[in-house]
PDB file of N, CA, C and O in Angstrom:
ATOM      1  N   MET M   3      15.075  20.722  23.838  1.00  0.00           N
ATOM      2  CA  MET M   3      15.590  20.527  22.670  1.00  0.00           C
ATOM      3  C   MET M   3      15.966  18.814  22.495  1.00  0.00           C
ATOM      4  O   MET M   3      16.283  18.386  23.178  1.00  0.00           O
ATOM      5  N   LEU M   4      15.438  18.591  21.415  1.00  0.00           N
ATOM      6  CA  LEU M   4      15.560  16.936  21.081  1.00  0.00           C
ATOM      7  C   LEU M   4      17.097  16.816  20.586  1.00  0.00           C
ATOM      8  O   LEU M   4      17.928  17.468  20.081  1.00  0.00           O
ATOM      9  N   LYS M   5      17.518  15.429  21.196  1.00  0.00           N
ATOM     10  CA  LYS M   5      18.826  14.918  20.887  1.00  0.00           C
ATOM     11  C   LYS M   5      18.600  13.842  19.768  1.00  0.00           C
ATOM     12  O   LYS M   5      17.942  12.918  19.881  1.00  0.00           O
ATOM     13  N   TRP M   6      19.318  14.089  18.795  1.00  0.00           N
ATOM     14  CA  TRP M   6      19.141  13.501  17.512  1.00  0.00           C
ATOM     15  C   TRP M   6      20.060  12.282  17.354  1.00  0.00           C
ATOM     16  O   TRP M   6      21.437  12.806  17.462  1.00  0.00           O
ATOM     17  N   GLU M   7      20.217  11.232  16.804  1.00  0.00           N
ATOM     18  CA  GLU M   7      20.951  10.228  16.738  1.00  0.00           C
ATOM     19  C   GLU M   7      20.891   9.492  15.451  1.00  0.00           C
ATOM     20  O   GLU M   7      19.982   9.198  15.242  1.00  0.00           O
ATOM     21  N   LYS M   8      22.223   9.529  14.666  1.00  0.00           N
ATOM     22  CA  LYS M   8      22.069   8.743  13.573  1.00  0.00           C
ATOM     23  C   LYS M   8      21.728   7.018  13.770  1.00  0.00           C
ATOM     24  O   LYS M   8      22.465   6.147  14.787  1.00  0.00           O
ATOM     25  N   ALA M   9      20.628   6.200  13.120  1.00  0.00           N
ATOM     26  CA  ALA M   9      20.003   5.022  13.381  1.00  0.00           C
ATOM     27  C   ALA M   9      20.823   4.054  12.252  1.00  0.00           C
ATOM     28  O   ALA M   9      20.775   2.783  12.580  1.00  0.00           O
ATOM     29  N   ALA M  10      20.577   4.576  11.093  1.00  0.00           N
ATOM     30  CA  ALA M  10      20.653   3.763   9.931  1.00  0.00           C
ATOM     31  C   ALA M  10      21.407   4.358   8.876  1.00  0.00           C
ATOM     32  O   ALA M  10      21.134   5.597   8.519  1.00  0.00           O
ATOM     33  N   HIS M  11      22.213   3.798   7.867  1.00  0.00           N
ATOM     34  CA  HIS M  11      22.606   4.287   6.636  1.00  0.00           C
ATOM     35  C   HIS M  11      22.824   3.394   5.621  1.00  0.00           C
ATOM     36  O   HIS M  11      23.626   2.587   5.899  1.00  0.00           O
ATOM     37  N   THR M  12      22.211   3.697   4.535  1.00  0.00           N
ATOM     38  CA  THR M  12      22.141   2.792   3.641  1.00  0.00           C
ATOM     39  C   THR M  12      22.648   3.423   1.927  1.00  0.00           C
ATOM     40  O   THR M  12      22.121   5.099   1.988  1.00  0.00           O
ATOM     41  N   ILE M  13      23.346   3.200   1.444  1.00  0.00           N
ATOM     42  CA  ILE M  13      24.177   3.693   0.265  1.00  0.00           C
ATOM     43  C   ILE M  13      24.015   2.844  -0.908  1.00  0.00           C
ATOM     44  O   ILE M  13      24.304   1.370  -0.659  1.00  0.00           O
ATOM     45  N   HIS M  14      23.258   3.196  -1.997  1.00  0.00           N
ATOM     46  CA  HIS M  14      23.152   2.540  -3.118  1.00  0.00           C
ATOM     47  C   HIS M  14      24.306   2.463  -4.216  1.00  0.00           C
ATOM     48  O   HIS M  14      25.069   3.263  -4.299  1.00  0.00           O
ATOM     49  N   SER M  15      24.486   1.507  -5.210  1.00  0.00           N
ATOM     50  CA  SER M  15      25.716   1.514  -6.230  1.00  0.00           C
ATOM     51  C   SER M  15      25.430   2.874  -6.978  1.00  0.00           C
ATOM     52  O   SER M  15      26.622   3.127  -7.455  1.00  0.00           O
ATOM     53  N   ASN M  16      24.291   3.361  -7.109  1.00  0.00           N
ATOM     54  CA  ASN M  16      24.348   4.445  -8.054  1.00  0.00           C
ATOM     55  C   ASN M  16      24.831   5.775  -7.322  1.00  0.00           C
ATOM     56  O   ASN M  16      24.651   6.973  -7.873  1.00  0.00           O
ATOM     57  N   GLY M  17      25.139   5.624  -6.102  1.00  0.00           N
ATOM     58  CA  GLY M  17      25.449   6.881  -5.243  1.00  0.00           C
ATOM     59  C   GLY M  17      24.324   6.987  -4.371  1.00  0.00           C
ATOM     60  O   GLY M  17      24.415   8.426  -3.499  1.00  0.00           O
ATOM     61  N   GLU M  18      22.970   7.167  -4.254  1.00  0.00           N
ATOM     62  CA  GLU M  18      22.026   7.507  -3.920  1.00  0.00           C
ATOM     63  C   GLU M  18      21.872   6.958  -2.406  1.00  0.00           C
ATOM     64  O   GLU M  18      22.615   5.794  -2.233  1.00  0.00           O
ATOM     65  N   SER M  19      21.429   7.620  -1.150  1.00  0.00           N
ATOM     66  CA  SER M  19      21.777   7.017   0.085  1.00  0.00           C
ATOM     67  C   SER M  19      20.374   7.670   0.871  1.00  0.00           C
ATOM     68  O   SER M  19      19.871   8.497   0.196  1.00  0.00           O
ATOM     69  N   GLU M  20      20.154   6.910   1.787  1.00  0.00           N
ATOM     70  CA  GLU M  20      19.441   7.256   3.008  1.00  0.00           C
ATOM     71  C   GLU M  20      19.925   7.341   4.255  1.00  0.00           C
ATOM     72  O   GLU M  20      21.027   6.268   4.469  1.00  0.00           O
ATOM     73  N   LEU M  21      19.698   8.145   5.107  1.00  0.00           N
ATOM     74  CA  LEU M  21      20.491   8.460   6.433  1.00  0.00           C
ATOM     75  C   LEU M  21      19.266   8.762   7.335  1.00  0.00           C
ATOM     76  O   LEU M  21      18.480   9.601   7.200  1.00  0.00           O
ATOM     77  N   LEU M  22      19.315   7.786   8.297  1.00  0.00           N
ATOM     78  CA  LEU M  22      17.935   7.749   9.470  1.00  0.00           C
ATOM     79  C   LEU M  22      18.095   8.315  10.708  1.00  0.00           C
ATOM     80  O   LEU M  22      19.493   7.838  11.317  1.00  0.00           O
ATOM     81  N   TYR M  23      17.520   9.300  11.142  1.00  0.00           N
ATOM     82  CA  TYR M  23      17.903  10.118  12.330  1.00  0.00           C
ATOM     83  C   TYR M  23      16.782   9.765  13.437  1.00  0.00           C
ATOM     84  O   TYR M  23      15.709  10.001  12.582  1.00  0.00           O
ATOM     85  N   VAL M  24      17.056   9.437  14.526  1.00  0.00           N
ATOM     86  CA  VAL M  24      15.936   9.305  15.581  1.00  0.00           C
ATOM     87  C   VAL M  24      15.989   9.787  16.892  1.00  0.00           C
ATOM     88  O   VAL M  24      17.318  10.572  17.331  1.00  0.00           O
ATOM     89  N   ALA M  25      14.852  10.740  17.434  1.00  0.00           N
ATOM     90  CA  ALA M  25      15.010  11.304  18.203  1.00  0.00           C
ATOM     91  C   ALA M  25      14.554  10.868  19.718  1.00  0.00           C
ATOM     92  O   ALA M  25      13.897   9.962  19.753  1.00  0.00           O
ATOM     93  N   ASP M  26      15.598  10.937  20.620  1.00  0.00           N
ATOM     94  CA  ASP M  26      15.662  10.324  21.672  1.00  0.00           C
ATOM     95  C   ASP M  26      14.501  10.788  22.654  1.00  0.00           C
ATOM     96  O   ASP M  26      13.944  11.683  22.633  1.00  0.00           O
ATOM     97  N   GLY M  27      13.457   9.210  22.929  1.00  0.00           N
ATOM     98  CA  GLY M  27      12.497  10.168  23.896  1.00  0.00           C
ATOM     99  C   GLY M  27      11.102   9.923  23.402  1.00  0.00           C
ATOM    100  O   GLY M  27      10.052  10.300  23.804  1.00  0.00           O
ATOM    101  N   THR M  28      11.189   9.893  21.603  1.00  0.00           N
ATOM    102  CA  THR M  28       9.855  10.030  20.963  1.00  0.00           C
ATOM    103  C   THR M  28       9.904   9.092  19.870  1.00  0.00           C
ATOM    104  O   THR M  28      11.045   8.338  19.437  1.00  0.00           O
ATOM    105  N   GLU M  29       8.889   9.416  19.051  1.00  0.00           N
ATOM    106  CA  GLU M  29       8.924   8.161  18.027  1.00  0.00           C
ATOM    107  C   GLU M  29       9.084   9.167  16.555  1.00  0.00           C
ATOM    108  O   GLU M  29       8.889   8.497  15.492  1.00  0.00           O
ATOM    109  N   LEU M  30       9.504  10.354  16.731  1.00  0.00           N
ATOM    110  CA  LEU M  30       9.898  11.393  15.783  1.00  0.00           C
ATOM    111  C   LEU M  30      11.143  10.688  15.021  1.00  0.00           C
ATOM    112  O   LEU M  30      12.023  10.325  15.607  1.00  0.00           O
ATOM    113  N   LYS M  31      11.232  10.715  13.477  1.00  0.00           N
ATOM    114  CA  LYS M  31      12.317  10.286  13.146  1.00  0.00           C
ATOM    115  C   LYS M  31      12.384  11.234  11.910  1.00  0.00           C
ATOM    116  O   LYS M  31      11.552  11.871  11.250  1.00  0.00           O
ATOM    117  N   ILE M  32      13.680  11.509  11.411  1.00  0.00           N
ATOM    118  CA  ILE M  32      14.006  12.332  10.274  1.00  0.00           C
ATOM    119  C   ILE M  32      14.788  11.617   9.521  1.00  0.00           C
ATOM    120  O   ILE M  32      15.584  11.011   9.467  1.00  0.00           O
ATOM    121  N   GLU M  33      14.523  11.208   7.666  1.00  0.00           N
ATOM    122  CA  GLU M  33      15.326  10.477   6.999  1.00  0.00           C
ATOM    123  C   GLU M  33      15.595  11.589   5.822  1.00  0.00           C
ATOM    124  O   GLU M  33      15.094  12.392   5.223  1.00  0.00           O
ATOM    125  N   SER M  34      16.983  11.331   5.688  1.00  0.00           N
ATOM    126  CA  SER M  34      17.767  12.198   4.691  1.00  0.00           C
ATOM    127  C   SER M  34      17.801  11.320   3.498  1.00  0.00           C
ATOM    128  O   SER M  34      18.563  10.286   3.614  1.00  0.00           O
ATOM    129  N   ARG M  35      17.284  11.783   2.460  1.00  0.00           N
ATOM    130  CA  ARG M  35      17.209  10.920   0.978  1.00  0.00           C
ATOM    131  C   ARG M  35      18.009  11.801  -0.119  1.00  0.00           C
ATOM    132  O   ARG M  35      17.859  12.841  -0.486  1.00  0.00           O
ATOM    133  N   LYS M  36      19.353  11.534  -0.222  1.00  0.00           N
ATOM    134  CA  LYS M  36      19.738  11.550  -1.527  1.00  0.00           C
ATOM    135  C   LYS M  36      19.771  10.938  -2.741  1.00  0.00           C
ATOM    136  O   LYS M  36      19.847   9.828  -2.849  1.00  0.00           O
ATOM    137  N   ARG M  37      19.017  11.782  -3.929  1.00  0.00           N
ATOM    138  CA  ARG M  37      18.905  10.860  -4.923  1.00  0.00           C
ATOM    139  C   ARG M  37      19.683  11.632  -6.336  1.00  0.00           C
ATOM    140  O   ARG M  37      19.947  12.667  -6.133  1.00  0.00           O
ATOM    141  N   ALA M  38      19.821  10.509  -7.364  1.00  0.00           N
ATOM    142  CA  ALA M  38      20.569  11.180  -8.712  1.00  0.00           C
ATOM    143  C   ALA M  38      19.272  11.763  -9.492  1.00  0.00           C
ATOM    144  O   ALA M  38      18.314  11.064  -9.815  1.00  0.00           O
ATOM    145  N   ILE M  39      19.344  12.997  -9.924  1.00  0.00           N
ATOM    146  CA  ILE M  39      18.376  13.810 -10.537  1.00  0.00           C
ATOM    147  C   ILE M  39      19.080  13.439 -11.993  1.00  0.00           C
ATOM    148  O   ILE M  39      19.951  14.465 -12.407  1.00  0.00           O
ATOM    149  N   PRO M  40      18.268  13.276 -13.009  1.00  0.00           N
ATOM    150  CA  PRO M  40      19.259  13.428 -14.488  1.00  0.00           C
ATOM    151  C   PRO M  40      19.018  14.724 -15.068  1.00  0.00           C
ATOM    152  O   PRO M  40      17.981  15.797 -14.436  1.00  0.00           O
ATOM    153  N   HIS M  41      19.970  15.241 -15.712  1.00  0.00           N
ATOM    154  CA  HIS M  41      20.169  16.157 -16.285  1.00  0.00           C
ATOM    155  C   HIS M  41      19.158  16.601 -17.310  1.00  0.00           C
ATOM    156  O   HIS M  41      18.735  15.595 -18.007  1.00  0.00           O
ATOM    157  N   ALA M  42      18.614  17.688 -17.577  1.00  0.00           N
ATOM    158  CA  ALA M  42      17.559  17.957 -18.504  1.00  0.00           C
ATOM    159  C   ALA M  42      17.958  17.857 -19.967  1.00  0.00           C
ATOM    160  O   ALA M  42      17.300  17.525 -20.798  1.00  0.00           O
ATOM    161  N   ASN M  43      19.359  18.571 -20.291  1.00  0.00           N
ATOM    162  CA  ASN M  43      19.523  18.906 -21.725  1.00  0.00           C
ATOM    163  C   ASN M  43      20.865  18.123 -21.782  1.00  0.00           C
ATOM    164  O   ASN M  43      21.690  18.439 -23.033  1.00  0.00           O
ATOM    165  N   ARG M  44      21.614  17.145 -20.864  1.00  0.00           N
ATOM    166  CA  ARG M  44      22.803  16.452 -21.312  1.00  0.00           C
ATOM    167  C   ARG M  44      22.719  15.174 -20.340  1.00  0.00           C
ATOM    168  O   ARG M  44      21.800  14.944 -19.624  1.00  0.00           O
ATOM    169  N   SER M  45      23.708  14.379 -20.783  1.00  0.00           N
ATOM    170  CA  SER M  45      23.766  13.012 -20.003  1.00  0.00           C
ATOM    171  C   SER M  45      24.503  13.295 -18.468  1.00  0.00           C
ATOM    172  O   SER M  45      24.565  14.176 -18.269  1.00  0.00           O
ATOM    173  N   GLY M  46      24.121  12.206 -17.742  1.00  0.00           N
ATOM    174  CA  GLY M  46      24.403  12.277 -16.470  1.00  0.00           C
ATOM    175  C   GLY M  46      23.425  12.663 -15.379  1.00  0.00           C
ATOM    176  O   GLY M  46      22.238  12.816 -15.907  1.00  0.00           O
ATOM    177  N   TYR M  47      23.805  12.835 -14.164  1.00  0.00           N
ATOM    178  CA  TYR M  47      22.628  13.552 -13.114  1.00  0.00           C
ATOM    179  C   TYR M  47      23.463  14.176 -12.025  1.00  0.00           C
ATOM    180  O   TYR M  47      24.710  14.412 -12.101  1.00  0.00           O
ATOM    181  N   TRP M  48      22.637  14.807 -11.513  1.00  0.00           N
ATOM    182  CA  TRP M  48      23.150  15.561 -10.352  1.00  0.00           C
ATOM    183  C   TRP M  48      22.613  14.980  -8.835  1.00  0.00           C
ATOM    184  O   TRP M  48      21.444  14.479  -8.824  1.00  0.00           O
ATOM    185  N   MET M  49      23.176  15.330  -7.635  1.00  0.00           N
ATOM    186  CA  MET M  49      22.572  14.628  -6.475  1.00  0.00           C
ATOM    187  C   MET M  49      21.679  15.942  -5.698  1.00  0.00           C
ATOM    188  O   MET M  49      22.250  16.813  -6.106  1.00  0.00           O
ATOM    189  N   HIS M  50      20.795  15.267  -5.224  1.00  0.00           N
ATOM    190  CA  HIS M  50      19.612  16.313  -4.373  1.00  0.00           C
ATOM    191  C   HIS M  50      19.326  15.617  -3.391  1.00  0.00           C
ATOM    192  O   HIS M  50      18.916  14.395  -3.141  1.00  0.00           O
ATOM    193  N   THR M  51      19.516  16.587  -2.052  1.00  0.00           N
ATOM    194  CA  THR M  51      19.148  15.520  -0.623  1.00  0.00           C
ATOM    195  C   THR M  51      17.810  16.820  -0.209  1.00  0.00           C
ATOM    196  O   THR M  51      17.719  17.644   0.008  1.00  0.00           O
ATOM    197  N   SER M  52      16.906  15.474   0.333  1.00  0.00           N
ATOM    198  CA  SER M  52      15.868  16.067   1.068  1.00  0.00           C
ATOM    199  C   SER M  52      15.916  15.546   2.243  1.00  0.00           C
ATOM    200  O   SER M  52      16.238  14.337   2.180  1.00  0.00           O
ATOM    201  N   TYR M  53      15.140  16.376   3.422  1.00  0.00           N
ATOM    202  CA  TYR M  53      15.058  15.622   4.690  1.00  0.00           C
ATOM    203  C   TYR M  53      13.647  15.522   5.032  1.00  0.00           C
ATOM    204  O   TYR M  53      12.777  16.345   4.642  1.00  0.00           O
ATOM    205  N   PHE M  54      13.111  14.426   5.243  1.00  0.00           N
ATOM    206  CA  PHE M  54      11.646  14.181   5.686  1.00  0.00           C
ATOM    207  C   PHE M  54      11.366  13.794   7.041  1.00  0.00           C
ATOM    208  O   PHE M  54      12.057  12.918   7.399  1.00  0.00           O
ATOM    209  N   LEU M  55      10.577  14.608   7.480  1.00  0.00           N
ATOM    210  CA  LEU M  55      10.090  14.448   8.925  1.00  0.00           C
ATOM    211  C   LEU M  55       8.978  13.199   8.924  1.00  0.00           C
ATOM    212  O   LEU M  55       7.927  13.418   8.316  1.00  0.00           O
ATOM    213  N   ILE M  56       9.000  11.986   9.832  1.00  0.00           N
ATOM    214  CA  ILE M  56       8.384  10.973   9.815  1.00  0.00           C
ATOM    215  C   ILE M  56       7.887  11.060  11.173  1.00  0.00           C
ATOM    216  O   ILE M  56       8.677  10.648  12.142  1.00  0.00           O
ATOM    217  N   ARG M  57       6.602  11.295  11.142  1.00  0.00           N
ATOM    218  CA  ARG M  57       5.576  11.365  12.398  1.00  0.00           C
ATOM    219  C   ARG M  57       5.185  10.013  12.786  1.00  0.00           C
ATOM    220  O   ARG M  57       5.330   9.005  11.958  1.00  0.00           O
ATOM    221  N   PRO M  58       4.739  10.006  14.058  1.00  0.00           N
ATOM    222  CA  PRO M  58       4.395   8.511  14.514  1.00  0.00           C
ATOM    223  C   PRO M  58       3.151   7.717  13.805  1.00  0.00           C
ATOM    224  O   PRO M  58       3.204   6.587  13.542  1.00  0.00           O
ATOM    225  N   ASP M  59       2.258   8.906  13.236  1.00  0.00           N
ATOM    226  CA  ASP M  59       1.343   8.097  12.297  1.00  0.00           C
ATOM    227  C   ASP M  59       1.610   7.611  11.105  1.00  0.00           C
ATOM    228  O   ASP M  59       0.723   7.157  10.260  1.00  0.00           O
ATOM    229  N   GLY M  60       2.809   7.575  10.730  1.00  0.00           N
ATOM    230  CA  GLY M  60       3.324   7.580   9.315  1.00  0.00           C
ATOM    231  C   GLY M  60       3.514   8.503   8.431  1.00  0.00           C
ATOM    232  O   GLY M  60       3.875   8.152   7.269  1.00  0.00           O
ATOM    233  N   THR M  61       2.783   9.903   8.833  1.00  0.00           N
ATOM    234  CA  THR M  61       2.863  10.839   7.571  1.00  0.00           C
ATOM    235  C   THR M  61       4.205  11.572   7.427  1.00  0.00           C
ATOM    236  O   THR M  61       5.059  11.009   8.458  1.00  0.00           O
ATOM    237  N   GLU M  62       4.562  11.692   6.450  1.00  0.00           N
ATOM    238  CA  GLU M  62       5.736  12.298   6.005  1.00  0.00           C
ATOM    239  C   GLU M  62       5.708  13.915   5.692  1.00  0.00           C
ATOM    240  O   GLU M  62       4.695  14.066   4.811  1.00  0.00           O
ATOM    241  N   LYS M  63       6.519  14.830   6.111  1.00  0.00           N
ATOM    242  CA  LYS M  63       6.817  16.077   5.321  1.00  0.00           C
ATOM    243  C   LYS M  63       8.193  16.264   5.000  1.00  0.00           C
ATOM    244  O   LYS M  63       8.845  16.040   5.561  1.00  0.00           O
ATOM    245  N   GLU M  64       8.512  16.732   3.680  1.00  0.00           N
ATOM    246  CA  GLU M  64       9.561  17.160   3.157  1.00  0.00           C
ATOM    247  C   GLU M  64      10.315  18.543   3.378  1.00  0.00           C
ATOM    248  O   GLU M  64       9.441  19.475   3.279  1.00  0.00           O
ATOM    249  N   TYR M  65      11.331  18.512   3.600  1.00  0.00           N
ATOM    250  CA  TYR M  65      12.136  19.740   4.137  1.00  0.00           C
ATOM    251  C   TYR M  65      13.383  19.800   3.135  1.00  0.00           C
ATOM    252  O   TYR M  65      14.004  18.815   2.537  1.00  0.00           O
ATOM    253  N   TRP M  66      13.907  21.166   2.886  1.00  0.00           N
ATOM    254  CA  TRP M  66      15.013  21.199   2.082  1.00  0.00           C
ATOM    255  C   TRP M  66      16.067  21.532   2.967  1.00  0.00           C
ATOM    256  O   TRP M  66      17.153  20.835   2.552  1.00  0.00           O
ATOM    257  N   THR M  67      16.069  21.544   4.354  1.00  0.00           N
ATOM    258  CA  THR M  67      17.300  21.595   5.081  1.00  0.00           C
ATOM    259  C   THR M  67      17.079  20.470   6.478  1.00  0.00           C
ATOM    260  O   THR M  67      15.958  20.448   6.730  1.00  0.00           O
ATOM    261  N   LEU M  68      18.171  20.184   6.885  1.00  0.00           N
ATOM    262  CA  LEU M  68      17.911  19.101   7.936  1.00  0.00           C
ATOM    263  C   LEU M  68      17.512  20.249   9.194  1.00  0.00           C
ATOM    264  O   LEU M  68      16.660  20.047  10.361  1.00  0.00           O
ATOM    265  N   ARG M  69      18.132  21.539   9.462  1.00  0.00           N
ATOM    266  CA  ARG M  69      17.726  22.327  10.483  1.00  0.00           C
ATOM    267  C   ARG M  69      16.115  22.498  10.439  1.00  0.00           C
ATOM    268  O   ARG M  69      15.632  22.561  11.464  1.00  0.00           O
ATOM    269  N   GLN M  70      15.603  22.762   9.296  1.00  0.00           N
ATOM    270  CA  GLN M  70      13.867  23.214   9.175  1.00  0.00           C
ATOM    271  C   GLN M  70      13.324  21.577   9.625  1.00  0.00           C
ATOM    272  O   GLN M  70      12.027  21.937  10.221  1.00  0.00           O
ATOM    273  N   ALA M  71      13.718  20.705   9.344  1.00  0.00           N
ATOM    274  CA  ALA M  71      13.159  19.234   9.585  1.00  0.00           C
ATOM    275  C   ALA M  71      13.292  18.994  11.379  1.00  0.00           C
ATOM    276  O   ALA M  71      12.258  18.691  11.872  1.00  0.00           O
ATOM    277  N   LYS M  72      14.301  19.369  11.884  1.00  0.00           N
ATOM    278  CA  LYS M  72      14.346  19.464  13.178  1.00  0.00           C
ATOM    279  C   LYS M  72      13.398  20.567  13.889  1.00  0.00           C
ATOM    280  O   LYS M  72      12.994  19.980  15.090  1.00  0.00           O
ATOM    281  N   GLU M  73      13.187  21.717  13.388  1.00  0.00           N
ATOM    282  CA  GLU M  73      12.544  22.601  13.944  1.00  0.00           C
ATOM    283  C   GLU M  73      11.363  22.392  13.822  1.00  0.00           C
ATOM    284  O   GLU M  73      10.425  22.217  14.964  1.00  0.00           O
ATOM    285  N   ALA M  74      10.683  21.678  12.791  1.00  0.00           N
ATOM    286  CA  ALA M  74       9.605  21.125  12.336  1.00  0.00           C
ATOM    287  C   ALA M  74       9.096  20.235  13.385  1.00  0.00           C
ATOM    288  O   ALA M  74       7.989  20.005  14.258  1.00  0.00           O
ATOM    289  N   ALA M  75       9.963  19.226  13.876  1.00  0.00           N
ATOM    290  CA  ALA M  75       9.904  18.207  14.941  1.00  0.00           C
ATOM    291  C   ALA M  75       9.598  18.658  16.207  1.00  0.00           C
ATOM    292  O   ALA M  75       8.860  18.369  16.981  1.00  0.00           O
ATOM    293  N   GLU M  76      10.534  19.627  16.535  1.00  0.00           N
ATOM    294  CA  GLU M  76      10.359  20.625  17.880  1.00  0.00           C
ATOM    295  C   GLU M  76       8.972  21.113  18.165  1.00  0.00           C
ATOM    296  O   GLU M  76       8.390  21.196  19.072  1.00  0.00           O
ATOM    297  N   ASP M  77       8.513  21.613  17.041  1.00  0.00           N
ATOM    298  CA  ASP M  77       6.931  22.336  17.149  1.00  0.00           C
ATOM    299  C   ASP M  77       5.616  21.020  17.241  1.00  0.00           C
ATOM    300  O   ASP M  77       4.877  21.360  17.752  1.00  0.00           O
ATOM    301  N   ASP M  78       6.136  20.106  16.921  1.00  0.00           N
ATOM    302  CA  ASP M  78       5.155  18.772  17.005  1.00  0.00           C
ATOM    303  C   ASP M  78       5.154  18.641  18.141  1.00  0.00           C
ATOM    304  O   ASP M  78       3.870  17.858  18.593  1.00  0.00           O
ATOM    305  N   LEU M  79       6.280  18.586  19.026  1.00  0.00           N
ATOM    306  CA  LEU M  79       5.823  18.346  20.662  1.00  0.00           C
ATOM    307  C   LEU M  79       5.038  19.182  21.346  1.00  0.00           C
ATOM    308  O   LEU M  79       4.569  20.156  21.375  1.00  0.00           O
TER     309      LEU M  79
END
């Protein structure tokens, strides 16, 4: 089981943010990206968070939960 640590956290003025997790002993990373999605039928927006597994070769894959991204990282080893 990999041990994940928070490496960086960026918060933008509109509430969007990125949180980077790195796995000890590997080059695997997971980035949590919170984005403001405009409402379709009214003003304003809602926040949606996706998790991206970033492999050492630079490829990314999106997951709906942090747990899914971590499980995929474990399967890559």
